Structures are given as structure tokens and as C-alpha cells.
Coordinates of C-alpha atoms and ligand atoms in Angstrom, one line a residue:
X1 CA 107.1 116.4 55.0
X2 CA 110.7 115.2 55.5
X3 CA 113.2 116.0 58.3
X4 CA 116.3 117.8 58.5
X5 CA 119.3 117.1 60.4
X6 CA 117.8 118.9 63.2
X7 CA 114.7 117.2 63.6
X8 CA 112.7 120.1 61.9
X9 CA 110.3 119.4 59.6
X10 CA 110.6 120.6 55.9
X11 CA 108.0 120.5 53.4
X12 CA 109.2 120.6 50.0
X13 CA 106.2 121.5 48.1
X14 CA 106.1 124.7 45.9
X15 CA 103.6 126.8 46.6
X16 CA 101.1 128.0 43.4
X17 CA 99.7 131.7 43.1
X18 CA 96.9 130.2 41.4
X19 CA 95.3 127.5 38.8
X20 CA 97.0 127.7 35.4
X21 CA 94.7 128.3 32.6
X22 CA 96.6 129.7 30.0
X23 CA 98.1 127.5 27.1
X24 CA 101.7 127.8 27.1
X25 CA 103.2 129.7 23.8
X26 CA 106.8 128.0 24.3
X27 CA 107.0 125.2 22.3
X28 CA 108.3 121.9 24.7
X29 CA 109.3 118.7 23.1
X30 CA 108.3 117.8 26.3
X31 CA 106.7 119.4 29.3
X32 CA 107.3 118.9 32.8
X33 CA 104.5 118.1 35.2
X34 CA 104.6 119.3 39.0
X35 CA 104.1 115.4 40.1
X36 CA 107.8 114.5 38.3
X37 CA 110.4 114.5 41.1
X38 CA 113.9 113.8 41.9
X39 CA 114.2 111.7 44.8
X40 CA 115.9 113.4 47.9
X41 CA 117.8 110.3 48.6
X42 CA 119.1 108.3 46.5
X43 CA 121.7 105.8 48.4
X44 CA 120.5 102.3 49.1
X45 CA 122.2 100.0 51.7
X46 CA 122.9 100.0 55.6
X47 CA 123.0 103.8 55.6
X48 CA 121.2 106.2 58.0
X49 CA 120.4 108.4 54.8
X50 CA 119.3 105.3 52.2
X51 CA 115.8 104.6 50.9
X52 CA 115.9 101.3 53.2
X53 CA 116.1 103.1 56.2
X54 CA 114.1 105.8 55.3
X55 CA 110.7 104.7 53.0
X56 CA 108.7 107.7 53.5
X57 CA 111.7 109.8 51.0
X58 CA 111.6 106.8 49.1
X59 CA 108.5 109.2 47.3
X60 CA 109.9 112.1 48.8
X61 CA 111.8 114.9 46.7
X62 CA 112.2 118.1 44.4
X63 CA 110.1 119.3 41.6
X64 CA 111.5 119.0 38.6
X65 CA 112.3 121.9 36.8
X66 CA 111.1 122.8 33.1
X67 CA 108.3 124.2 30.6
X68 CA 104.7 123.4 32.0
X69 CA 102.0 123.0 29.8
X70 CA 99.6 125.4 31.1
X71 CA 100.8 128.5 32.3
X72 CA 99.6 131.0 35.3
X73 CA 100.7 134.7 33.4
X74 CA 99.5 136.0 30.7
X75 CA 102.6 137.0 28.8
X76 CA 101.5 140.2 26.8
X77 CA 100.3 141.9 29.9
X78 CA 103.2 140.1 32.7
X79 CA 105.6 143.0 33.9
X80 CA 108.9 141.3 35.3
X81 CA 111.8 142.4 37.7
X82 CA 115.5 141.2 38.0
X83 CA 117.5 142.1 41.2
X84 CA 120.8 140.9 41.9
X85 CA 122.1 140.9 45.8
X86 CA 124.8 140.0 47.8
X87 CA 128.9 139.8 47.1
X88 CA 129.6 139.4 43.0
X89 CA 130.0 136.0 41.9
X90 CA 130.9 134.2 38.1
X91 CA 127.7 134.1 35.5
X92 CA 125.3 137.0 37.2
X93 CA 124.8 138.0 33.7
X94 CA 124.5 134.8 32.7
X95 CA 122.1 134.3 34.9
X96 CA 119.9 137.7 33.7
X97 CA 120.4 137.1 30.2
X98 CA 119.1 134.0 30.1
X99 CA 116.1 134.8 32.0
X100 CA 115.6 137.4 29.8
X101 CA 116.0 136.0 26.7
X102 CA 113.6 133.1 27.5
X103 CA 110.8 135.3 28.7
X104 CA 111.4 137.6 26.0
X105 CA 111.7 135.0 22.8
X106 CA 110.1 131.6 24.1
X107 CA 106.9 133.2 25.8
X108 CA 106.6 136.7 24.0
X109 CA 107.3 139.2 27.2
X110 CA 108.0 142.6 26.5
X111 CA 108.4 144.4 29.8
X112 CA 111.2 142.8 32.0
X113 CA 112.7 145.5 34.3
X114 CA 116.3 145.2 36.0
X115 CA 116.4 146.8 39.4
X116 CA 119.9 148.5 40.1
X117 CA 122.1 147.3 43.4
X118 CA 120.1 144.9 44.9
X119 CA 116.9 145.5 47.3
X120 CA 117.9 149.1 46.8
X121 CA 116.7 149.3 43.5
X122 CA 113.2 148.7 45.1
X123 CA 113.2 151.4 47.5
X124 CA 112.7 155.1 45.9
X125 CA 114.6 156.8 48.4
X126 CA 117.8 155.8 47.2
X127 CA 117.1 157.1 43.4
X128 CA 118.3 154.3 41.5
X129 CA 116.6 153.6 38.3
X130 CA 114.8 150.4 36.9
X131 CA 116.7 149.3 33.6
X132 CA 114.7 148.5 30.9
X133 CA 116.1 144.7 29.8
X134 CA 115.4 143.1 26.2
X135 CA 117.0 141.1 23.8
X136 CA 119.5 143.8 22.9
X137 CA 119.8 145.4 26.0
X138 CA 121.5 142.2 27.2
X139 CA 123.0 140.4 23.8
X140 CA 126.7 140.9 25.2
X141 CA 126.7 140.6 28.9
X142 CA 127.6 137.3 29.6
X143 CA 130.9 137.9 28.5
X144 CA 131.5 139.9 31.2
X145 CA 131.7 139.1 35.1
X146 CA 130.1 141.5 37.7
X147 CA 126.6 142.1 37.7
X148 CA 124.7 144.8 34.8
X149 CA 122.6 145.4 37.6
X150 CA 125.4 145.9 39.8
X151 CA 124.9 144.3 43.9
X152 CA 124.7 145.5 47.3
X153 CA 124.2 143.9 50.9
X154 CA 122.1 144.4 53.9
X155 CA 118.3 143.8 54.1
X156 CA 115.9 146.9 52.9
X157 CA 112.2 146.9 54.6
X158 CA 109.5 144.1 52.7
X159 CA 106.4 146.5 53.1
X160 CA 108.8 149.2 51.1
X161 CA 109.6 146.7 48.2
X162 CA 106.2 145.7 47.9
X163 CA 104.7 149.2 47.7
X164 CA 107.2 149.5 44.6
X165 CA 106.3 146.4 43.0
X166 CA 102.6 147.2 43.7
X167 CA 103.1 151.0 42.1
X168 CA 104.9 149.6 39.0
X169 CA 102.7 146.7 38.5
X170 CA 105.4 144.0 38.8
X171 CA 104.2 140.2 38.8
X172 CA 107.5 138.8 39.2
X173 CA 110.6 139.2 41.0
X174 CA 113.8 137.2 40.2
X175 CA 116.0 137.4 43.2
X176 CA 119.4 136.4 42.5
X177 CA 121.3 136.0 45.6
X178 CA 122.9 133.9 47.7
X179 CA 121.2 133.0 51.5
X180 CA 120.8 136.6 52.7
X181 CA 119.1 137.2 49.5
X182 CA 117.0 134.3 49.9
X183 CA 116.0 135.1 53.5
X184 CA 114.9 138.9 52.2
X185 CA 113.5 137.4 49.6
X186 CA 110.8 135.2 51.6
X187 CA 110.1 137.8 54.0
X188 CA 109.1 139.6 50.3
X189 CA 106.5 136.9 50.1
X190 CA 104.7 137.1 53.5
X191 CA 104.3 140.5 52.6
X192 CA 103.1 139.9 49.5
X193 CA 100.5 137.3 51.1
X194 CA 99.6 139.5 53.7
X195 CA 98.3 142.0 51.0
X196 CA 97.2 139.0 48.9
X197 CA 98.5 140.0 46.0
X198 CA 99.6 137.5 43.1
X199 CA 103.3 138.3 42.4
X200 CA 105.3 135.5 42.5
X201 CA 109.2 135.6 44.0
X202 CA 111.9 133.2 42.2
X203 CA 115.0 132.9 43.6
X204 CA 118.6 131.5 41.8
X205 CA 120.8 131.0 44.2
X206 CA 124.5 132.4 44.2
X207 CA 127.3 131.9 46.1
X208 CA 130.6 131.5 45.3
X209 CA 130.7 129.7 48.6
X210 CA 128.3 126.5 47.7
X211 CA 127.0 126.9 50.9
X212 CA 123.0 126.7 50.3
X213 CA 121.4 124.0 51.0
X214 CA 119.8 121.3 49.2
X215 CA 121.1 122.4 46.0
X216 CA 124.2 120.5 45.0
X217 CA 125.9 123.5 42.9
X218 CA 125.9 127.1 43.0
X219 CA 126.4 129.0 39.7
X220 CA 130.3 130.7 39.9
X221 CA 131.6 128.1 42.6
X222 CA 133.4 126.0 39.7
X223 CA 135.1 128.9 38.3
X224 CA 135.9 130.4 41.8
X225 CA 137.6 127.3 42.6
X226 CA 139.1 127.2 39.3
X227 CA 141.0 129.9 39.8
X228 CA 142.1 129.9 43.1
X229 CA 143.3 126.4 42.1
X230 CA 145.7 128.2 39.7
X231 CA 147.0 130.8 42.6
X232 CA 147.6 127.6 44.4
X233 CA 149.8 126.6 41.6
X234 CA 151.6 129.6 41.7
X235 CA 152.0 129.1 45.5
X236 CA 153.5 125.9 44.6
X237 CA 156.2 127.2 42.4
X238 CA 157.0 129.7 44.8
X239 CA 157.7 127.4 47.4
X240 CA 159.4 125.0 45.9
X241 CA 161.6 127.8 43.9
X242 CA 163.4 128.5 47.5
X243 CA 164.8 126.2 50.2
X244 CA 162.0 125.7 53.0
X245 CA 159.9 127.9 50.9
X246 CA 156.2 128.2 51.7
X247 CA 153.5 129.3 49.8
X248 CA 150.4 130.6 52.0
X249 CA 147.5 131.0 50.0
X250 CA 144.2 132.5 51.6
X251 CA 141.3 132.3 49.9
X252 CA 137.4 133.2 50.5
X253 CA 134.9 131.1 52.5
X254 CA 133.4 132.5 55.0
X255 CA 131.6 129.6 56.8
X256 CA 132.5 126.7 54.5
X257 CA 135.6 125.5 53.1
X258 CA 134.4 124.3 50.1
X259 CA 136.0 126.7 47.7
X260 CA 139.5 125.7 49.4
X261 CA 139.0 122.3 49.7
X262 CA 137.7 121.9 45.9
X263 CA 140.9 124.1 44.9
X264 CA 142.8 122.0 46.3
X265 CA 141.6 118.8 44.9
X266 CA 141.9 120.5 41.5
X267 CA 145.7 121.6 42.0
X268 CA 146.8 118.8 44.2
X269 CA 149.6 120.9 45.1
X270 CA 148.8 122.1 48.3
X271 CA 150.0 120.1 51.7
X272 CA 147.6 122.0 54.3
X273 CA 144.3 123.0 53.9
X274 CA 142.5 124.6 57.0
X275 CA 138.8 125.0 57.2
X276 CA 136.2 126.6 59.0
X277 CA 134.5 123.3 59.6
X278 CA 138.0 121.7 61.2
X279 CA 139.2 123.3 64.1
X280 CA 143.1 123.2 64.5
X281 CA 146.0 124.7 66.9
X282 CA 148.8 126.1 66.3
X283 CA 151.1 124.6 69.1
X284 CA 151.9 121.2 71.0
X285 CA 152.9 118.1 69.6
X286 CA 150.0 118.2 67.3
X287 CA 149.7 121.5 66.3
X288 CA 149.9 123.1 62.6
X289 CA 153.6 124.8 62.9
X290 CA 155.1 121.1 64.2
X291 CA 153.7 119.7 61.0
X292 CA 154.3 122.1 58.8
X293 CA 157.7 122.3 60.5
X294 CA 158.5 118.8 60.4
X295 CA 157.1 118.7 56.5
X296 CA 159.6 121.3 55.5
X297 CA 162.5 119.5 58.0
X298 CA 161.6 116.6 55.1
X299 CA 160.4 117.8 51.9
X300 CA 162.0 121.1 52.0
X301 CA 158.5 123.0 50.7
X302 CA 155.2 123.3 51.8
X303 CA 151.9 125.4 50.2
X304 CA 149.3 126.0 52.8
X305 CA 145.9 127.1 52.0
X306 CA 143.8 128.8 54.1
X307 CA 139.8 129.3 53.7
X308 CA 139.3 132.8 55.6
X309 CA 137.0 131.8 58.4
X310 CA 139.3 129.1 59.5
X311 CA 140.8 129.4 62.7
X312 CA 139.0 132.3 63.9
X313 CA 138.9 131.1 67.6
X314 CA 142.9 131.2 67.6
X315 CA 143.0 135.0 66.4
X316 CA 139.4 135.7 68.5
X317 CA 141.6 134.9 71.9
X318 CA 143.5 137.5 70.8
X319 CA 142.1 140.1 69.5
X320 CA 138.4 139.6 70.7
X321 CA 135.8 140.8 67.5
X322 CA 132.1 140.6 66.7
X323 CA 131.4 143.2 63.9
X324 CA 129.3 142.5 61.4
X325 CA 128.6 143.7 57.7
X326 CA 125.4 145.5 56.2
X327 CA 124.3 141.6 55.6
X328 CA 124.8 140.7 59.2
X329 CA 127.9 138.2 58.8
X330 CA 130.2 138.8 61.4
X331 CA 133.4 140.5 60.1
X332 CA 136.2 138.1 60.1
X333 CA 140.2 138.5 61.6
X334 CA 142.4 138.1 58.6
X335 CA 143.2 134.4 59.5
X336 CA 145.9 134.7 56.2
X337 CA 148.5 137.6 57.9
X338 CA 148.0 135.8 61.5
X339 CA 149.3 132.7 60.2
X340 CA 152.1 134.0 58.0
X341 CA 153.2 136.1 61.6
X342 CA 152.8 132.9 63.2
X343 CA 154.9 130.5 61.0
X344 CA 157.5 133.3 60.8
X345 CA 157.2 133.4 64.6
X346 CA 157.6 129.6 65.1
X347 CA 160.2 129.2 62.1
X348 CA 162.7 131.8 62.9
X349 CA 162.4 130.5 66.9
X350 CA 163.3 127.0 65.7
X351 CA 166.2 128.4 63.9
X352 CA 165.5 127.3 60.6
X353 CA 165.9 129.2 57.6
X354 CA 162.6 129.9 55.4
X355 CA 161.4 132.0 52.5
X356 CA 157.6 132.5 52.8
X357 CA 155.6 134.3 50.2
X358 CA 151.9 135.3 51.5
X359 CA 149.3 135.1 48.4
X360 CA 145.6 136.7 48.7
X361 CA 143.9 135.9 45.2
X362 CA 140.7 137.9 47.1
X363 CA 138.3 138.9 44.8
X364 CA 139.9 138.3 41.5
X365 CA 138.1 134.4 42.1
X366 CA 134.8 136.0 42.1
X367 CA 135.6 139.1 39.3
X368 CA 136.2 137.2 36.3
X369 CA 133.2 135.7 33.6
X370 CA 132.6 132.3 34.6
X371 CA 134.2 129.7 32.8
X372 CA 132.3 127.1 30.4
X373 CA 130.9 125.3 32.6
X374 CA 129.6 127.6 35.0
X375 CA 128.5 129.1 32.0
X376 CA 126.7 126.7 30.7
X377 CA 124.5 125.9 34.4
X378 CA 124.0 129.7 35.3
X379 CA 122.1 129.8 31.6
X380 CA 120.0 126.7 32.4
X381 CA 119.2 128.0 35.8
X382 CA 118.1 131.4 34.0
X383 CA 115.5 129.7 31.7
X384 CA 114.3 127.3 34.8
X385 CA 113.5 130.3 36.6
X386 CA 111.9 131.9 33.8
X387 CA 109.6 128.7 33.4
X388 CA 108.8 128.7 37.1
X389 CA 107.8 132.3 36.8
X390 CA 105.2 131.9 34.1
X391 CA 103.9 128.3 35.4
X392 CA 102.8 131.2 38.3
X393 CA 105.6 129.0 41.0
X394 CA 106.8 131.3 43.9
X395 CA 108.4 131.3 47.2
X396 CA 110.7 128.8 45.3
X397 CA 114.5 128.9 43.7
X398 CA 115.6 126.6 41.2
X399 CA 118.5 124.1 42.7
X400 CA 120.6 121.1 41.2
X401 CA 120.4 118.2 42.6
X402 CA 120.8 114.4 41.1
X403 CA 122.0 115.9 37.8
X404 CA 118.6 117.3 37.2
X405 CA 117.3 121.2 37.6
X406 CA 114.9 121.3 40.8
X407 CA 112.5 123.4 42.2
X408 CA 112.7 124.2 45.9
X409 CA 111.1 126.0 48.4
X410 CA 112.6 129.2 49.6
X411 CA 111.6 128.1 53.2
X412 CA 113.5 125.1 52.9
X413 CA 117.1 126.2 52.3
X414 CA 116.9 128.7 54.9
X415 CA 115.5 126.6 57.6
X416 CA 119.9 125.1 58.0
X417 CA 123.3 125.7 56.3
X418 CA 125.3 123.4 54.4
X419 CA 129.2 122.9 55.2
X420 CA 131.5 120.5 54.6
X421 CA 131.2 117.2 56.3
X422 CA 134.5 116.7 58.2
X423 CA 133.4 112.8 58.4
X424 CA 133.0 112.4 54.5
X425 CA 134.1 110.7 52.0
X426 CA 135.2 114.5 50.3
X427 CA 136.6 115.6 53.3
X428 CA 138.5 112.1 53.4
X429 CA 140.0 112.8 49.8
X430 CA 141.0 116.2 50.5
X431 CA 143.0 115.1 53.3
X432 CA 144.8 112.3 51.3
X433 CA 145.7 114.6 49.1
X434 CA 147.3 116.9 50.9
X435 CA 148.9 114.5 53.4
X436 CA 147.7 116.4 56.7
X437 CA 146.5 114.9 59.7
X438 CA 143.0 114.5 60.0
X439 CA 142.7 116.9 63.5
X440 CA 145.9 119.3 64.6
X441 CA 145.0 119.8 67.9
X442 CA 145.9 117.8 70.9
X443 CA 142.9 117.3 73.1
X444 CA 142.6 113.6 73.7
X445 CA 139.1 113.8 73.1
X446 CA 139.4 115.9 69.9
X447 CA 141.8 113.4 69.0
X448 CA 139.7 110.0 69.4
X449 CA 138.3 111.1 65.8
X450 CA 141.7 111.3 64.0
X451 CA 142.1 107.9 62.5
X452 CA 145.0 108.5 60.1
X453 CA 147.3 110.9 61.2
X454 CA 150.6 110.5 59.3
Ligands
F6P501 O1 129.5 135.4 50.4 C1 130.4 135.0 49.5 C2 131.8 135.6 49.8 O2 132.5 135.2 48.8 C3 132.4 135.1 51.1 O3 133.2 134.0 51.1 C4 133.3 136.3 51.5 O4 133.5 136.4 52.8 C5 132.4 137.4 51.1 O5 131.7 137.0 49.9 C6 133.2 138.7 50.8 O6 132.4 139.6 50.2 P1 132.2 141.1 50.5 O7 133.6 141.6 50.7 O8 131.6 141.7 49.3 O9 131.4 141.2 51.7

């Protein structure tokens, strides 16, 4: 047992359908045993997170991932399902093809089904039909972004998706998703106990966002950021191509500002980056529009990027909200068109001339194939998950974490969020990169925590 941030316990043991009897037909240099871990922490020294202060993690961590010797499934007669939830993200068919190919070459699996937009696919009422996946069913895909299987959001009833994978004799379910997936996902597997079956649930989890926890990478986030590093270029030559020019760059993150704040770290060409995690204001002496004003009074350009749940308290006073999508995430204000009215607002009423140009890469970060590094993790993740699923693992998603492939309960990640830390060391580089003050706001008390303004 080790605690989260919030006092509540978590228990990072992988739960087991059953003793594994079967010798395993793939072929391991080396296998992996269930006692090798990764160490949760790993800092030593006068932190509140290091070994010293902490000796119980000391022997405390993640599975390691890989090829166990002995396996739960028997692979002539294992039926498997793929389903793939949520918003699109880089290396979903990465992701399937690699989890097909392993089951399919390394342990000798022939019937591996691919459920069509998400938890739908499990639920006969909506008529979608299973996709047979093999080796040449899936030889190309990774090539391509999007999904095969193609996506979709919202929750669909456990006992339902059950019954199907009862009637079609499934004893697997891969679940790739990101942390609405995950939650549907374990809700799968109380159902599943309840009936006491033996099919096991693996999750890999997806998110352009980075936002699960206790994984240190997400498949797609790299190549998200990647691009939306190059818009952030392009902002950069727009504003600097006209006197006082801005570039405002909006860019996805619903909750966490990582794909923004990684962006731009990779472009270092932006000179405001606003966060969900970071609250701001718009007005008073320390308020976003003085700076940017008085940055373009000096430098003559400015690019601002803006993660689209920033600021949603300013536009909320406004415009008052609460929506939510099929998934249940409350449906954002478009923080990017406020703003640009806003600077134009505050610009033209200080009388100085500006050109801004308003960019919105959207959803051509998450579109495109992932690039070769994304690439190259989604396919690991694949053929960790694939291992899990024979070694008869479930409840359980494969994460990242110390440079090594983990496994890690479902129940875990779900039980908090991860954000970024506005009191790290990350955080810390972002914002001398961009030269911003730490806090534009201009509560005193808000204020105490801004070090380094400048
Ligand atoms: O969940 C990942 C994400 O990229 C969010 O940052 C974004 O708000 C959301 O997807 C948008 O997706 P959709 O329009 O499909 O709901």
C-alpha cells in the first residue's frame, strides 16, 4: 500500500485471473517475473517524496512489464477483443497492430476481434460489427493516424458489454483509451467478477493530453506537441512579420497544460503560455494585457499560447456554462476568440497600433501518424499489453515510468489526476523561457508565490 497526494491509500498490485500453468510458446531471452519492480520513488535527499523520508516505497513500485514464463491462456483456444475509446490521438494503430501481431506471431492466436467505435462496438443495439484482425488485416495501419476501429465517447452499460463478451466467448479485452476509457473499463471488471468469469481487461492508456497518472508518457503526446510546436513557429513569423504583431496560438488541453507548455519548450518562441493549472487576469497592474502590452511597447512582437481550459473562470463570469459532452467533461468557452477580443479590446483602447493573427491548429495535432518516437512506444506498449493478456494480468494498463514499461492497476490511475505542477522544476523552465511572470494576477496573497516576476 502506498499513499497518494490525498492521503488515500493505493495498492499497486496487479490482480491475477488465476495460477499460470501453461508453458509460454514465445521465446524470451529473458522473462520477466511479477516480483521485478520499478521503484515508485526514486529521488534521494531532503525531499518529502525521497526514499529517506519515505522507507516503506523504498520496496514499493510497478510491475515490470514483459514475457512471463508461464502463461494463464491457452493460445489455440484464447478469443481476443480490441476497442479503441475516447478523442483520436497519434499511434492508435500502432497500438492495435502491435498487439495483434504479437498475439498473433509470438504466441500463435488466431481469433483477435476489433470492436468498431468504442464501448459501442460491444453493445448489439447499435449494429456495428466485430472486425476480424490478423496479420494482414493490420500489415499497413500504422502508417496512418485515426483509429481502424474508429472511436467514440460516453460510457455504454458494463452488464451489456459483458453479456457480449460472454455470447462471443471473449477472454480478453484491450481497452485503449484514455481516463474515461479507463474508468468504463474497471467498472467492466466488477462486472465481470460479479459473474465470476475469467476475462481479463488490459488497458493502454491514451491521451494526447499526458494527463493519467502514474505513467510518465502517453502514446501520441510527443507528436501532439510536436506539432503544435511547429504552429507556434508559424505564430512566431507571423508576429514578428508586422509591427506589434501577435501571434495567438490555442491549442488543446483540457485540464492540463502539458501539451502547451511542452510545445512551447520545444519552439522556444512563444512569450506567454497560459494554463489551466495557473490562474491569471486580464487587468490591473499585473494582469496579462499590461504585460503583453508593455512586451510589445519593447520588443515590438509577442506569440501567446493558450491551452483551451485556461482561463475559464474569466469567460465563466461572463457567459456562465456547465455543459458537458457524451464523456461527461464539461464543455469548455473558447478561451482562444475571448482573448483575441480582449487584446484587441485593450490594444486599440491604449491606442496602439497592432496586427494580430488568431491560430487554432485543433485537431490536426491529434490527426496525423505519430511520429518516430511515438511510434516506436505505442508499439512497445502494444506487445506489453499482449504479454499481460496471456500471463492472465487484468484490471491493469501498461504505463512508463523510470524508463522501463510497467504494469499498473486500473484502480490506481483513476483514484487522482495528474497536472502540471505550477511549483516544479518544468513549470520553472517553461516560464524562463518565455519570460512571463510567474502569477498575472494581483491579489497580494496570489502574489506572495511569484518569486521572479520580470
Ligand atoms: O481528451 C483529449 C483531448 O485532446 C482534449 O484536450 C480535448 O479537449 C478533447 O480531446 C477534444 O476532443 P473531442 O472534440 O473529440 O471531444
Amino acid at each position: 500500500m502506498f499513499e497518494n497526494e490525498t492521503q488515500e491509500p493505493v495498492d499497486f498490485t496487479i490482480q491475477q485471473l488465476g495460477p499460470r500453468k501453461i508453458a509460454s510458446p514465445y521465446k524470451a531471452y529473458q522473462y520477466v517475473s511479477d516480483d521485478q519492480r520499478t521503484l515508485y520513488h526514486t529521488l534521494t535527499g531532503p525531499s518529502s517524496e525521497s526514499l529517506a523520508h519515505d522507507p516503506a516505497a523504498a520496496s514499493y513500485g510497478f510491475e515490470l512489464a514483459g514475457p512471463r514464463e508461464k502463461i494463464y491462456f491457452d493460445p489455440s483456444k484464447i478469443r481476443c477483443g480490441i476497442v479503441t475509446c475516447g478523442g483520436l490521438c497519434p499511434g492508435l494503430n500502432n497500438v492495435i497492430r502491435a498487439i495483434v501481431l504479437q498475439l498473433y506471431h509470438h504466441y500463435g492466436v488466431r481469433n483477435i476481434y476489433g470492436f468498431q467505435y468504442g464501448f459501442e462496438g460491444l453493445v448489439p443495439r447499435y449494429g456495428h460489427e466485430a472486425l476480424i484482425l490478423d496479420h494482414e488485416r493490420v500489415k499497413h495501419i500504422h502508417q496512418r493516424g485515426g483509429s481502424i476501429l474508429a472511436s467514440s465517447r460516453g460510457p455504454q452499460s458494463p452488464e451489456e458489454m459483458v453479456d457480449a463478451l460472454e455470447r462471443l466467448n471473449i477472454q480478453v479485452l484491450f481497452c485503449i483509451g484514455g481516463d474515461g476509457t479507463l474508468r468504463g473499463a474497471l467498472k467492466l471488471c466488477s462486472q465481470i467478477q460479479t459473474r465470476n468469469l475469467k476475462i481479463g481487461v488490459i488497458g493502454v492508456p491514451k491521451t494526447i493530453d499526458n494527463d493519467i497518472p502514474y505513467t510518465s508518457r502517453t502514446f501520441g503526446f510527443e507528436t501532439a506537441y510536436a506539432i503544435a510546436a511547429a504552429a507556434i513557429r508559424g505564430a512566431h513569423v507571423e508576429a514578428t512579420g508586422a509591427r506589434n504583431g501577435i501571434g495567438l496560438l490555442k491549442l488543446m488541453g483540457r485540464h492540463a497544460g502539458f501539451i502547451a507548455a511542452n510545445a512551447v519548450l520545444a519552439s522556444r518562441d512563444a512569450n506567454f503560455v497560459l494554463v489551466p493549472e495557473v490562474p491569471f487576469e486580464l487587468g490591473g497592474e499585473n494582469g496579462f494585457l499590461p504585460h503583453l502590452y508593455r512586451r510589445l511597447e519593447d520588443r515590438k512582437h509577442a506569440v501567446v499560447v493558450v491551452a483551451e481550459g485556461a482561463g475559464q473562470d474569466l469567460i465563466q463570469s461572463e457567459e456562465g456554462g456547465g455543459a458537458t459532452d457524451a464523456s461527461g467533461n464539461i464543455r469548455l468557452k473558447d478561451i482562444g476568440v475571448f482573448l483575441r477580443d480582449k487584446i484587441s479590446e485593450y490594444l486599440k483602447a491604449m491606442g496602439m497600433e497592432f496586427t494580430l493573427k488568431y491560430i487554432e491548429p485543433s485537431y490536426l495535432i491529434r490527426s496525423a501518424p505519430p511520429q518516430a518516437n511515438d511510434a516506436l512506444f505505442a508499439g512497445i506498449l502494444g506487445q506489453m499489453a499482449a504479454h499481460a493478456a496471456m500471463a492472465g494480468k487484468t484490471a491493469m494498463f501498461v504505463g512508463y515510468w523510470n524508463n522501463q514499461f510497467t504494469y499498473v492497476p486500473i484502480a490506481a490511475a483513476v483514484s487522482r489526476t495528474k497536472r502540471l505542477d505550477p511549483r516544479g522544476n518544468f513549470w520553472e523552465s517553461v516560464i524562463e523561457c518565455t519570460g512571463q511572470p510567474r502569477m498575472m494576477v494581483n491579489s497580494p496573497e496570489l502574489l506572495k508565490s511569484d518569486r521572479g516576476s520580470r
